Coordinates of C-alpha atoms in Angstrom, one line a residue:
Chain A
X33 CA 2.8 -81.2 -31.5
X34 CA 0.6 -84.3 -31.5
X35 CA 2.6 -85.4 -34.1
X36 CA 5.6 -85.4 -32.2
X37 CA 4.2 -87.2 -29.3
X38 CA 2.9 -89.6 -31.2
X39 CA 6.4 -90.2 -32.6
X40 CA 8.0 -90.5 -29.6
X41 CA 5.6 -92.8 -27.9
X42 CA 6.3 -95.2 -30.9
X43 CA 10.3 -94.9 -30.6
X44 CA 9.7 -95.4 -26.7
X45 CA 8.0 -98.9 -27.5
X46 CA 9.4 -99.7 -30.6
X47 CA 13.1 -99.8 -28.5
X48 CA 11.0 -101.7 -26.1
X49 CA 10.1 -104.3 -28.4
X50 CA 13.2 -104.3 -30.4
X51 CA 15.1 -105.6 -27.2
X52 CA 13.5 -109.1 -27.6
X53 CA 15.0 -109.3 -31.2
X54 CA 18.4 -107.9 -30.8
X55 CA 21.4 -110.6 -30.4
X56 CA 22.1 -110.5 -26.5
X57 CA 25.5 -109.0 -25.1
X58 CA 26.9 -111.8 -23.3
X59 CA 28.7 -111.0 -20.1
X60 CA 32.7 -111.8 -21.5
X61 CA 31.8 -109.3 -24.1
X62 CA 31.0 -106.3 -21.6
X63 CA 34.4 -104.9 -20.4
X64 CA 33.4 -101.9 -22.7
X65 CA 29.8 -101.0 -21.0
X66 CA 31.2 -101.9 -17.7
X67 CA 33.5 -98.6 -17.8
X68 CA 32.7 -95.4 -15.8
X69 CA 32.7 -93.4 -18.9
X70 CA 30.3 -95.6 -20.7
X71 CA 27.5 -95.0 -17.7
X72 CA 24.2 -93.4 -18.7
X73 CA 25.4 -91.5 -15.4
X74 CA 29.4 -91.1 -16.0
X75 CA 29.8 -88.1 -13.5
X76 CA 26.4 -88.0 -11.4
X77 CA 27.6 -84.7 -9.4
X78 CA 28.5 -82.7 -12.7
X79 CA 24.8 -83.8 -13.9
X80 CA 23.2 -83.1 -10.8
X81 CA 24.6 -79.6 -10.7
X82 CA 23.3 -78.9 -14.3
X83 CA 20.0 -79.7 -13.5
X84 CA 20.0 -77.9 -10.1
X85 CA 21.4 -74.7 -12.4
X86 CA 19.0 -75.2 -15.4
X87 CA 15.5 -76.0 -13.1
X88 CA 16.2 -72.4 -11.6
X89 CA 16.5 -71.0 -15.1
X90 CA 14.1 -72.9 -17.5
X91 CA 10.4 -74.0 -17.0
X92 CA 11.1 -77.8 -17.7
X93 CA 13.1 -79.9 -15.2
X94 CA 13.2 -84.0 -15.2
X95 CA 13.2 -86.6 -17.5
X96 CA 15.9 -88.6 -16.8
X97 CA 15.2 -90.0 -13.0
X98 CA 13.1 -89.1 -10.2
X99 CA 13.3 -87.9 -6.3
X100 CA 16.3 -85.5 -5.9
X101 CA 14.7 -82.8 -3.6
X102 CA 12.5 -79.7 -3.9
X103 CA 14.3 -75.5 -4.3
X104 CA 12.7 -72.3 -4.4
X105 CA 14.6 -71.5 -6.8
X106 CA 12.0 -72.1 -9.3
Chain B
X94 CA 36.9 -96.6 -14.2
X95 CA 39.7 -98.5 -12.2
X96 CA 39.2 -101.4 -10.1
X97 CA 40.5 -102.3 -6.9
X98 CA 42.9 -105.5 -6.7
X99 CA 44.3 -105.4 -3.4
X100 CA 41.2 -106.9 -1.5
X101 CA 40.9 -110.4 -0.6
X102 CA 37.9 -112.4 0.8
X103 CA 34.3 -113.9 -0.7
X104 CA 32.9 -110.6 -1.1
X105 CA 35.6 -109.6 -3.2
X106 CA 35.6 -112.9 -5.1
X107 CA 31.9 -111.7 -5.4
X108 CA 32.7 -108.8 -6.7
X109 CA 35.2 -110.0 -8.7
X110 CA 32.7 -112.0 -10.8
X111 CA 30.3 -109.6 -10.6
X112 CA 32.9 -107.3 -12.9
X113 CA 33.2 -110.4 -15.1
X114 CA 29.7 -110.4 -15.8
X115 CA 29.5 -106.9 -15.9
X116 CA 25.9 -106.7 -14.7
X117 CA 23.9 -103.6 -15.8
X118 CA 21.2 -101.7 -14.4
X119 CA 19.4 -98.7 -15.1
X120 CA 20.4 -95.6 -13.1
X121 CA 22.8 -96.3 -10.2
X122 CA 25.0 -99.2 -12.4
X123 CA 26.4 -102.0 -10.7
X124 CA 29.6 -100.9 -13.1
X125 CA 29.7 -97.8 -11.2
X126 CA 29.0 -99.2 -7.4
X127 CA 31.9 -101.3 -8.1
X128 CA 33.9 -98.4 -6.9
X129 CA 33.0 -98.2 -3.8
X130 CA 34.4 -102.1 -2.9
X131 CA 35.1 -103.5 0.6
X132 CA 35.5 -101.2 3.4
X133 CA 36.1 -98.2 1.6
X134 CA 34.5 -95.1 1.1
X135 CA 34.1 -93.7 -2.6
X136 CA 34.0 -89.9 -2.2
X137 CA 33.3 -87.3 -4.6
X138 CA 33.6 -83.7 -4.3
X139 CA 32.5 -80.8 -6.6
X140 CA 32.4 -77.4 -6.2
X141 CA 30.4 -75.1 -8.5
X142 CA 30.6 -71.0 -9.5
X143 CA 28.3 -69.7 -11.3
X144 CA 28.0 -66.3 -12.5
X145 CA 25.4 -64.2 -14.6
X146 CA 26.3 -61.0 -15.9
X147 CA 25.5 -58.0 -13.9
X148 CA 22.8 -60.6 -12.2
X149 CA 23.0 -63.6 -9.8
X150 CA 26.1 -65.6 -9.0
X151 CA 26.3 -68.8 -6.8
X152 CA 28.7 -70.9 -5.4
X153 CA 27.6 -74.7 -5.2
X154 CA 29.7 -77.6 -3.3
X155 CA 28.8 -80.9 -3.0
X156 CA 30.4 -83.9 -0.9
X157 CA 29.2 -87.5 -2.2
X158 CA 30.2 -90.7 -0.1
X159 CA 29.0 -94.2 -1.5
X160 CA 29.7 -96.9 0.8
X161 CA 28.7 -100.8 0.3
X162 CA 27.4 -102.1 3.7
X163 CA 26.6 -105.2 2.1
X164 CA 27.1 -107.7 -0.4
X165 CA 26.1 -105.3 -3.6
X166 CA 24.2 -103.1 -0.8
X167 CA 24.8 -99.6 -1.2
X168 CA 24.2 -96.6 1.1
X169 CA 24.7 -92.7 -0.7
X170 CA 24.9 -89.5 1.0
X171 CA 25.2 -86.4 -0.5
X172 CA 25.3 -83.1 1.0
X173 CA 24.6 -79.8 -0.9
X174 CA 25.5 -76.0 0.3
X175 CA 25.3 -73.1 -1.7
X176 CA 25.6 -69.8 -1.1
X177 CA 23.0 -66.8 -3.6
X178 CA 23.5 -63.4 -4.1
X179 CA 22.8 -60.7 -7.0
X180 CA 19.7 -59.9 -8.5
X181 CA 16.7 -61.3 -10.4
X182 CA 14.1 -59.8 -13.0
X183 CA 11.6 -59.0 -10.9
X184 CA 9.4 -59.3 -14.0
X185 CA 8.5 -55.2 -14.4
X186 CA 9.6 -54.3 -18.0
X187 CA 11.9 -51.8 -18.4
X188 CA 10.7 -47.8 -18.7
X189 CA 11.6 -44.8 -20.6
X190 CA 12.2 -43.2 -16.7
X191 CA 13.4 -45.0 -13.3
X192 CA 11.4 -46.8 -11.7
X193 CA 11.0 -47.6 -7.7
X194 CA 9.6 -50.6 -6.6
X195 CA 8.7 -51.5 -2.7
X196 CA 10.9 -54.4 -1.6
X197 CA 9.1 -58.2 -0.7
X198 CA 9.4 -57.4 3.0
X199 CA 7.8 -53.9 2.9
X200 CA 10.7 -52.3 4.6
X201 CA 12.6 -50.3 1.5
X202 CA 12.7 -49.8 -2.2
X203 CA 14.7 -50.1 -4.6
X204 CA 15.1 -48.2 -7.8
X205 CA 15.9 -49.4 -11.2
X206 CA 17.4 -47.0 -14.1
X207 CA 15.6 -46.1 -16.9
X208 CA 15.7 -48.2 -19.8
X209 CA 17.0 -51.4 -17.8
X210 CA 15.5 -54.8 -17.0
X211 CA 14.0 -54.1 -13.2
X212 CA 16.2 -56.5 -11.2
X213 CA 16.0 -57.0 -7.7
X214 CA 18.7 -56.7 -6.0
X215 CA 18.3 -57.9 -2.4
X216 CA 18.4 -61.6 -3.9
X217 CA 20.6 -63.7 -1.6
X218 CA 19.9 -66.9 -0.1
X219 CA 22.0 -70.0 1.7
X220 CA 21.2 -73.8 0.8
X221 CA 21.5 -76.9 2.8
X222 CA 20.7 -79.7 1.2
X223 CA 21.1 -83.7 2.5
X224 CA 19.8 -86.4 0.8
X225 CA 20.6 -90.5 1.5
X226 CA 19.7 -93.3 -0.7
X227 CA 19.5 -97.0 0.2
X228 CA 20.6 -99.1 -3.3
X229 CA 19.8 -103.0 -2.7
X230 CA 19.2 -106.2 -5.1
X231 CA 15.9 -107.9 -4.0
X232 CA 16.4 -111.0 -6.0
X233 CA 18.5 -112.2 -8.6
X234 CA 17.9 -109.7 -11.4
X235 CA 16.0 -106.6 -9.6
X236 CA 17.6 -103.9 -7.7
X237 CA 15.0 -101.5 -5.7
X238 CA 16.6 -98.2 -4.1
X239 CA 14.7 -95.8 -1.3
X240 CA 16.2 -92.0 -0.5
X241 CA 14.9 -89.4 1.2
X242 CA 16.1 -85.7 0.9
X243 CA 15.7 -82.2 2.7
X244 CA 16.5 -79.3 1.5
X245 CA 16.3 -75.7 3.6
X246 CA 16.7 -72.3 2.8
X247 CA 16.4 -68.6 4.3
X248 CA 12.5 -69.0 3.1
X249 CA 12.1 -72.6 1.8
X250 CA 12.2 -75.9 3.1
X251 CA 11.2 -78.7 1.0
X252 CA 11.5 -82.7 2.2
X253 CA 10.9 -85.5 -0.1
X254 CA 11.1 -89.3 -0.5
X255 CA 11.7 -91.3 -3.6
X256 CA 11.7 -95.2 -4.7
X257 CA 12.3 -97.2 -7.9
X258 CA 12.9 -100.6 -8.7
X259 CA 15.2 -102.3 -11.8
X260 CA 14.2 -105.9 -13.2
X261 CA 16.7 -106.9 -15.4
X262 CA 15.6 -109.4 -18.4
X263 CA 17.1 -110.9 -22.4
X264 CA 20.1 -112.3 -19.8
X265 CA 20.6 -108.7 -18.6
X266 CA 20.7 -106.6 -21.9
X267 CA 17.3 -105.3 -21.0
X268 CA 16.3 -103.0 -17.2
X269 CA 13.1 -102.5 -16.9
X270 CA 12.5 -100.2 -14.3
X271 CA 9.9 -97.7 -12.6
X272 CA 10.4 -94.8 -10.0
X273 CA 8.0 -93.0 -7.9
X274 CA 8.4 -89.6 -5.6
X275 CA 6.5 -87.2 -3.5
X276 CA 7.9 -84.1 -2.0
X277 CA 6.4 -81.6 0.2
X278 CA 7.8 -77.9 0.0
X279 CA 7.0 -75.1 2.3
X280 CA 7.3 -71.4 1.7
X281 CA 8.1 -68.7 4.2
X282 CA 8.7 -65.9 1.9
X283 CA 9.8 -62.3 3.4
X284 CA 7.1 -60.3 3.4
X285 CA 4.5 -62.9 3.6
X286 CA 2.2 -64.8 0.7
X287 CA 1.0 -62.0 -1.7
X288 CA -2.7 -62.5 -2.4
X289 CA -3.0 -63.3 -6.1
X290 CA -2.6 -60.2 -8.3
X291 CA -2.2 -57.8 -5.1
X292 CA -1.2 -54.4 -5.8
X293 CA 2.7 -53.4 -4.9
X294 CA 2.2 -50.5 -2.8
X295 CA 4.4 -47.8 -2.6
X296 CA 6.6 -47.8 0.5
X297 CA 5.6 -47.8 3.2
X298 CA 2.4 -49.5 2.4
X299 CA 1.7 -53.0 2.8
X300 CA 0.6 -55.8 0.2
X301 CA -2.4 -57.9 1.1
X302 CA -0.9 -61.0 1.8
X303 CA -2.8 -64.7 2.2
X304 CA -0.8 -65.5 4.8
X305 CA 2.9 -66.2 5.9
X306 CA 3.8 -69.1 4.6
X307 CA 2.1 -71.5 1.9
X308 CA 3.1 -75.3 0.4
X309 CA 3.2 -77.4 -2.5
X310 CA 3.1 -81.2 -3.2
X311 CA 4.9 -82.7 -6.2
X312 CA 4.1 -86.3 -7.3
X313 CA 6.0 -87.8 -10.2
X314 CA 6.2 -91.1 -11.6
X315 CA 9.0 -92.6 -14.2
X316 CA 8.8 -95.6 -16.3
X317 CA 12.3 -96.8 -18.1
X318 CA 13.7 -99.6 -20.3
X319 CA 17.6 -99.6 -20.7
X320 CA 18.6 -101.6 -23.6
X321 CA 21.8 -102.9 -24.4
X322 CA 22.1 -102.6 -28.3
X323 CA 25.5 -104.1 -28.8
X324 CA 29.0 -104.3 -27.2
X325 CA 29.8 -100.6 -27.6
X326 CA 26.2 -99.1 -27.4
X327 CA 23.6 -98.6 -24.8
X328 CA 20.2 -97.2 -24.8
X329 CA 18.2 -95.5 -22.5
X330 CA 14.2 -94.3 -23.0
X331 CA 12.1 -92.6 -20.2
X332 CA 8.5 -91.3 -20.0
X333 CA 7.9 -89.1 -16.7
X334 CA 4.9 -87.5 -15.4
X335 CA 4.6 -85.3 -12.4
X336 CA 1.6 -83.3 -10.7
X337 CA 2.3 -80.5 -8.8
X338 CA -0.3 -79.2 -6.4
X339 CA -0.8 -76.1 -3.9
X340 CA 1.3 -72.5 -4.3
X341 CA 2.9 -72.8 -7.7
X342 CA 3.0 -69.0 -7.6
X343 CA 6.5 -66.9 -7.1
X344 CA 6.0 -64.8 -4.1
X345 CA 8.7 -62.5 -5.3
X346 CA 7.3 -62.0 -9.0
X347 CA 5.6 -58.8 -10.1
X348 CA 3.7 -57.6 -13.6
X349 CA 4.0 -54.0 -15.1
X350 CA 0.2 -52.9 -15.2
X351 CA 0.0 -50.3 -18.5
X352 CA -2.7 -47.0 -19.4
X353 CA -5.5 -48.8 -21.8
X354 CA -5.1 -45.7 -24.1
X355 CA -2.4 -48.1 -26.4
X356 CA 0.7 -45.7 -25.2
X357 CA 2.5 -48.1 -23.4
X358 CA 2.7 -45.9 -20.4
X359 CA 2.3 -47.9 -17.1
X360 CA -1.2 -46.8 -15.3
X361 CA -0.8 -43.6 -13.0
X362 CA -1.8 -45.4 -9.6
X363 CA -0.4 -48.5 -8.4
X364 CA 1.5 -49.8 -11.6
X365 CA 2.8 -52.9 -10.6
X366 CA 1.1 -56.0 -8.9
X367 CA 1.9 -59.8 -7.7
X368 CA 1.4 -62.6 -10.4
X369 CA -0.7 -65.4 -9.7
X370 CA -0.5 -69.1 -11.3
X371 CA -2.9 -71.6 -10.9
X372 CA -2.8 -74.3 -8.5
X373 CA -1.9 -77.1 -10.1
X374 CA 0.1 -78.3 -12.9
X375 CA 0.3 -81.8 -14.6
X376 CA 4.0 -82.2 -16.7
X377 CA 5.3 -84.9 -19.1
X378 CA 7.8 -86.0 -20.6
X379 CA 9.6 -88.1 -23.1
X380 CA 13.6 -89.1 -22.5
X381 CA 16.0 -90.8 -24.7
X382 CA 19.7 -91.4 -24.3
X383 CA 22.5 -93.1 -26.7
X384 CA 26.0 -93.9 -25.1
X385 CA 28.5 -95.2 -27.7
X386 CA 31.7 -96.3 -27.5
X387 CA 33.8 -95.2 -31.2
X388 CA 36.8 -97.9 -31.7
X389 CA 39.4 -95.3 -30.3
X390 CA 37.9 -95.1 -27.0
X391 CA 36.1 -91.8 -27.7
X392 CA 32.6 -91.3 -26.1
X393 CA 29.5 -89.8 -27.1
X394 CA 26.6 -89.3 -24.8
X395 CA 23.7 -88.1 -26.6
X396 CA 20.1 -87.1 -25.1
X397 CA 16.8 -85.3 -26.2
X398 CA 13.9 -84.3 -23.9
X399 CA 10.4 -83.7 -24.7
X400 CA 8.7 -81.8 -22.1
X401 CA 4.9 -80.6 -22.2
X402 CA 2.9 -79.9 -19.3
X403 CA -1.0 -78.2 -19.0
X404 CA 0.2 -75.0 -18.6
X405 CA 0.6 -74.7 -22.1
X406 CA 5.0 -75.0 -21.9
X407 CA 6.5 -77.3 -24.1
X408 CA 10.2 -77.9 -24.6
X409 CA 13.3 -79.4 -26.9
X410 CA 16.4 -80.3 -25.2
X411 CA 19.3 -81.9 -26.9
X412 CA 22.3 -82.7 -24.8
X413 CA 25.8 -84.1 -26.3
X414 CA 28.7 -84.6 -24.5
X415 CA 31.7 -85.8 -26.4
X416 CA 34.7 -87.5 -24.9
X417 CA 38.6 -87.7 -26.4
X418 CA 40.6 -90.0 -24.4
X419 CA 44.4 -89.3 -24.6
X420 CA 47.0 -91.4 -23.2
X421 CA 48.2 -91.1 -19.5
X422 CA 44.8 -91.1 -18.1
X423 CA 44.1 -87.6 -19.6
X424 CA 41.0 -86.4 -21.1
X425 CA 38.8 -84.0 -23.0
X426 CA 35.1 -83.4 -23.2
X427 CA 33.4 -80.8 -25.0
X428 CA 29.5 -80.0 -24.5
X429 CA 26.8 -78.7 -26.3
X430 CA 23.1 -78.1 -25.0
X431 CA 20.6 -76.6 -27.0
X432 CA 16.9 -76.1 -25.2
X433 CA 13.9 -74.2 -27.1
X434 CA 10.4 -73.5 -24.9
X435 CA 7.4 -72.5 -25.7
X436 CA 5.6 -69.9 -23.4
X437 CA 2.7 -71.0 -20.8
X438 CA -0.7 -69.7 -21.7
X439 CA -0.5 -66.8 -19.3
X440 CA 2.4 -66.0 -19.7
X441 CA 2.2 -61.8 -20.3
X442 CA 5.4 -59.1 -20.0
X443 CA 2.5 -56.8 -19.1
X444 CA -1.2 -56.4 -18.3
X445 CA -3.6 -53.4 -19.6
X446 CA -5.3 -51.5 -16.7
X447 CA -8.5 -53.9 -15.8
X448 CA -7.3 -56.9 -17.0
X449 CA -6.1 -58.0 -13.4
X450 CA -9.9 -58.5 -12.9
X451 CA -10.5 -60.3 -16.1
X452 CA -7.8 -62.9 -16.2
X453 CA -7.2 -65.9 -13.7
X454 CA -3.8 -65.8 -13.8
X455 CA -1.2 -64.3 -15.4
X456 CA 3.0 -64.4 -14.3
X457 CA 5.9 -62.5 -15.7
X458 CA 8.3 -64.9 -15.3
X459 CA 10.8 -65.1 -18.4
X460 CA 11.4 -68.7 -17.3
X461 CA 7.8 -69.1 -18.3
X462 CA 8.2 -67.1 -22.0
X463 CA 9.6 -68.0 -25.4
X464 CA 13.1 -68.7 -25.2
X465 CA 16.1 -70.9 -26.2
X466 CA 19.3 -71.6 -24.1
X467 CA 22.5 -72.9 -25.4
X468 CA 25.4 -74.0 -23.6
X469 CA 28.9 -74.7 -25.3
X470 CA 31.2 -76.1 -22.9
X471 CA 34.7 -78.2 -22.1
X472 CA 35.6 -80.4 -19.3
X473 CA 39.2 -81.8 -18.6
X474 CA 39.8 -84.8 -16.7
X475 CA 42.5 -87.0 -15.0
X476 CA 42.2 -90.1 -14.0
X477 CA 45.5 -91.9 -11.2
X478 CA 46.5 -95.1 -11.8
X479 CA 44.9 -95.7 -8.5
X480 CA 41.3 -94.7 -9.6
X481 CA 41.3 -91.3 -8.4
X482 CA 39.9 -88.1 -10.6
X483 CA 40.4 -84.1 -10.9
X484 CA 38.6 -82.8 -13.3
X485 CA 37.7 -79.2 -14.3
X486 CA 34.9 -77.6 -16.6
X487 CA 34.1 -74.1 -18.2
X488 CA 30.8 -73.6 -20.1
X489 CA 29.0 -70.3 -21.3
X490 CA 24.9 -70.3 -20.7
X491 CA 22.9 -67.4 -23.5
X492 CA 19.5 -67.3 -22.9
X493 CA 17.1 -65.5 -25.4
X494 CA 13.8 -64.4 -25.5
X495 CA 11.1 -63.4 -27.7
X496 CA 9.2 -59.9 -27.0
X497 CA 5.4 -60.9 -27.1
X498 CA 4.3 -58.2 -29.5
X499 CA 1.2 -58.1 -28.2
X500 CA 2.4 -56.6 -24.4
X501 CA 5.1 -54.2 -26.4
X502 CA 2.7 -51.4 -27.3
X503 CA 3.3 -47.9 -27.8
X504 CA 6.8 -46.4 -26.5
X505 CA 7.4 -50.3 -25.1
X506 CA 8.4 -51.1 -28.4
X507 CA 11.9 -49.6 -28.1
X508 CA 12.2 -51.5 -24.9
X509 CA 13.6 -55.4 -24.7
X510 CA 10.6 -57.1 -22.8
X511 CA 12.2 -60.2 -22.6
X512 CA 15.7 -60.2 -19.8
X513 CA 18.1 -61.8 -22.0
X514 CA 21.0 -63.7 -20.0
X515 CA 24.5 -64.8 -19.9
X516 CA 26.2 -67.1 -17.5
X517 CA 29.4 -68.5 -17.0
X518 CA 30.1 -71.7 -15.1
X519 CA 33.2 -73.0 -13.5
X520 CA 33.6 -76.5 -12.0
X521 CA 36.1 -78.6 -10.1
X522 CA 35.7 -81.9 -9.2
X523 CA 37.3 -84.6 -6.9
X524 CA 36.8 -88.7 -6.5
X525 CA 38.5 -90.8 -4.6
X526 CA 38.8 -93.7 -2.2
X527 CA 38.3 -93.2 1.2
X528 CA 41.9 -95.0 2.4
X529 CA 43.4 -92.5 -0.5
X530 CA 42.7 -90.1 2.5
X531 CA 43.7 -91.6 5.4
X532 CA 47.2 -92.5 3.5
X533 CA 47.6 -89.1 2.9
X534 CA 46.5 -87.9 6.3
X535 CA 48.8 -90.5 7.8
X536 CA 51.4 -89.4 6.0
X537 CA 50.8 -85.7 7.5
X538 CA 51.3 -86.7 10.6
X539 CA 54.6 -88.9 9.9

């Protein structure tokens, strides 16, 4: 499993480096990314509830952002 | 996403140019705030049943308000209730005969067929949950947010605060941002806090509890960079580590204790007793997630989790959600979730006689085993011409186990160890503007 974690790691900073050499979005060219359904987030309640449904049913929970509140659920 | 037109003003003029540059930000989007322009209210409702066969269901609502207080200042409520009831593997494994187990609060039993998964069945609970978050820019390109959250049940009460900040760089195409929170939960469970590994008498003795209520701390901590890749694309990568400290034990959670003779029978006296976890558990985790627009408006929203933590769990999860735009507003959203886990090192579906003084821990818990959940799902939305949105969803949750052959000995081996599941989930969902209510209530009263 090193393996994978080690693989990971390098996507994580290889997307952080490949920022600096990708050709910039300018702000005219956005109407696309600026859409609800293009939102990393594009229904934050339906997300919320599955991760309220699958931390009472998995042993993982997180990831994706932090805070949200505590459940003895799990 | 619809915008509002009718507003006049400099804030709007703001925000006007704010949608022409389209600003992004990691999280909470400035694409997204836009919403909840001028004096209104955006509001968004869901409400949640969810039902496992022959074992827990649960309905869930939530009420969402977003409100901008100030220029590209946003305050967010949200307010959680749901209600419990059914039952839960109690973590016994099933038995050629019935079995009767002494219920948390020492009051009754309960008695489980032979051959079954023990459940038990006086699982009901009531949530209230509030939590407020305050978004606002500090400068130019960073955003920083604050919340808070409570959350209470029957036995429960957890309260927590969380903050993160958003620097936006490479003329916005690149958030950078980090996120802290601490939370501080309290248990009250019914019966009390069973010592570790304390024997389950039979009614009506009493467990040997540690006392009536217990807490935990969680820390965690999330670094980001969101990364525009190109006019249709967006990228997302997280790592996350949290520490949880204090009671990490379920109070409720039992083991079946088995004869050492290899027959699989459980032990003539006192065959079941509590679990007990250790006290502290560090957790990690590597987050990626692609958005991409296709050239006929489609959607897909793609993610995959790695999870490890000390406890010796680690986990897959691969998340896709694909979206068909039709015309009139209408749409169509299929989902797929696939999530594999490894079981934590003491992780056991049973104990041998003695070995309750050998081990440290030991827990029961399927959500602790070997298992992989998949979800297949679709979701159908509307959107009004006036930014409004009804939307309804219908998935199907299988969980399944592996049997550690090492607890499955003798006549256990024609038993399932591990509780397999199946869930079904309903949704409905709401948004709207806040004067989309008041017209409507107006015109109630006309």
């Amino acid at each position: 499993m090193s393996m994978i974690k080690t693989f990971l790691f390098s996507a994580f900073i290889s997307l952080v480096l490949s920022a600096c050499s990708l050709e910039p979005v300018q702000p005219w060219d956005r109407d696309l990314l600026a859409q609800q359904k293009m939102q990393l987030v594009a229904d934050p309640l339906e997300i919320y509830l599955d991760e309220h449904t699958y931390f009472s049913k998995e042993g993982s929970s997180g990831g994706q952002s932090v805070g949200g509140g505590g459940c003895g659920c799990n | 996403m619809q915008l509002k037109k009718t507003q006049q003003g400099p804030r709007n003029i703001r925000r006007q140019l704010a949608v022409a540059t389209c600003s992004l930000l990691a999280g909470a989007s400035h694409a997204s705030s836009l919403i909840a322009s001028g004096d209104n209210w955006k509001i968004d409702s869901a409400l949640l049943i969810y039902a496992e066969k022959d074992r827990v269901s649960l309905a869930e609502g939530i009420l969402n308000i977003r409100k901008e207080i100030d220029d590209d200042e946003f305050i967010n409520a949200r307010i959680v209730t749901d209600v419990l009831t059914g039952s839960s593997p109690n973590g016994a494994v099933p038995s050629s005969t019935a079995q009767t187990f002494t219920n948390p609060s020492g009051n009754s039993t309960y008695t489980e067929a032979a051959n079954t998964t023990p459940l038990n069945h006086t699982f009901k609970d009531l949530r209230n949950a509030l939590s407020v978050d305050w978004d606002t820019p500090l400068n130019r390109n960073l955003r920083g947010t604050l919340g808070g959250n409570i959350s209470r049940e029957y036995d429960y009460l957890s309260t927590g605060i969380s903050a993160s900040l958003a620097q936006d760089i490479n003329q916005r195409n690149t958030t950078l941002s980090i996120g802290f929170s601490l939370n501080k939960d309290t248990w009250d469970p019914v019966g009390g806090v069973p010592a570790g590994f304390a024997v389950m008498p039979a009614f009506p003795g009493k467990k040997t509890i540690s006392g009536s209520n217990t807490d935990k701390t969680v820390q965690e901590i999330l670094l980001g960079v969101t990364q525009v890749i190109n006019r249709r694309t967006l990228m997302q990568a997280n790592y996350s580590r949290g520490q949880s400290d204090g009671y990490l034990t379920d109070p409720y959670k039992i083991l079946s204790v088995l004869e050492n003779d290899g027959s699989g029978n459980l032990r003539g006296t006192n065959p079941y007793i509590y679990e007990n976890r250790p006290d502290q558990r560090t957790y990690q985790s590597l987050y990626w997630k692609g958005v991409h627009q296709f050239p006929n408006e489609n959607v897909l929203n793609v993610s995959y989790r790695y999870f490890w933590d000390d406890w010796g769990i680690q986990s897959h999860t691969v998340d896709l959600r694909y979206r068909f735009d039709f015309d009139g507003g209408h749409y169509l959203q299929p989902h797929l979730r696939y999530y594999q886990q490894g079981a934590a090192d003491f992780y056991r579906q049973t104990l041998i006689d003695g070995e309750e003084t050998t081990l440290s821990y030991a827990s029961a818990d399927y959500r602790l085993g070997e298992f992989v959940t998949q979800t297949i799902g679709l979701k159908y939305g509307f959107e009004f011409k006036n930014g409004a949105e009804i939307n309804f969803r219908a998935e199907m949750i299988t969980q399944k186990g592996k049997d550690r052959s090492a607890d499955a000995v003798g006549i256990l081996q024609n038993q399932q160890l591990f509780p397999d599941n199946e869930a079904y989930l309903l949704q409905g969902g709401l948004s709207l503007d806040s004067d989309m209510v008041i017209k409507y209530i107006m015109r109630l009263f006309k």
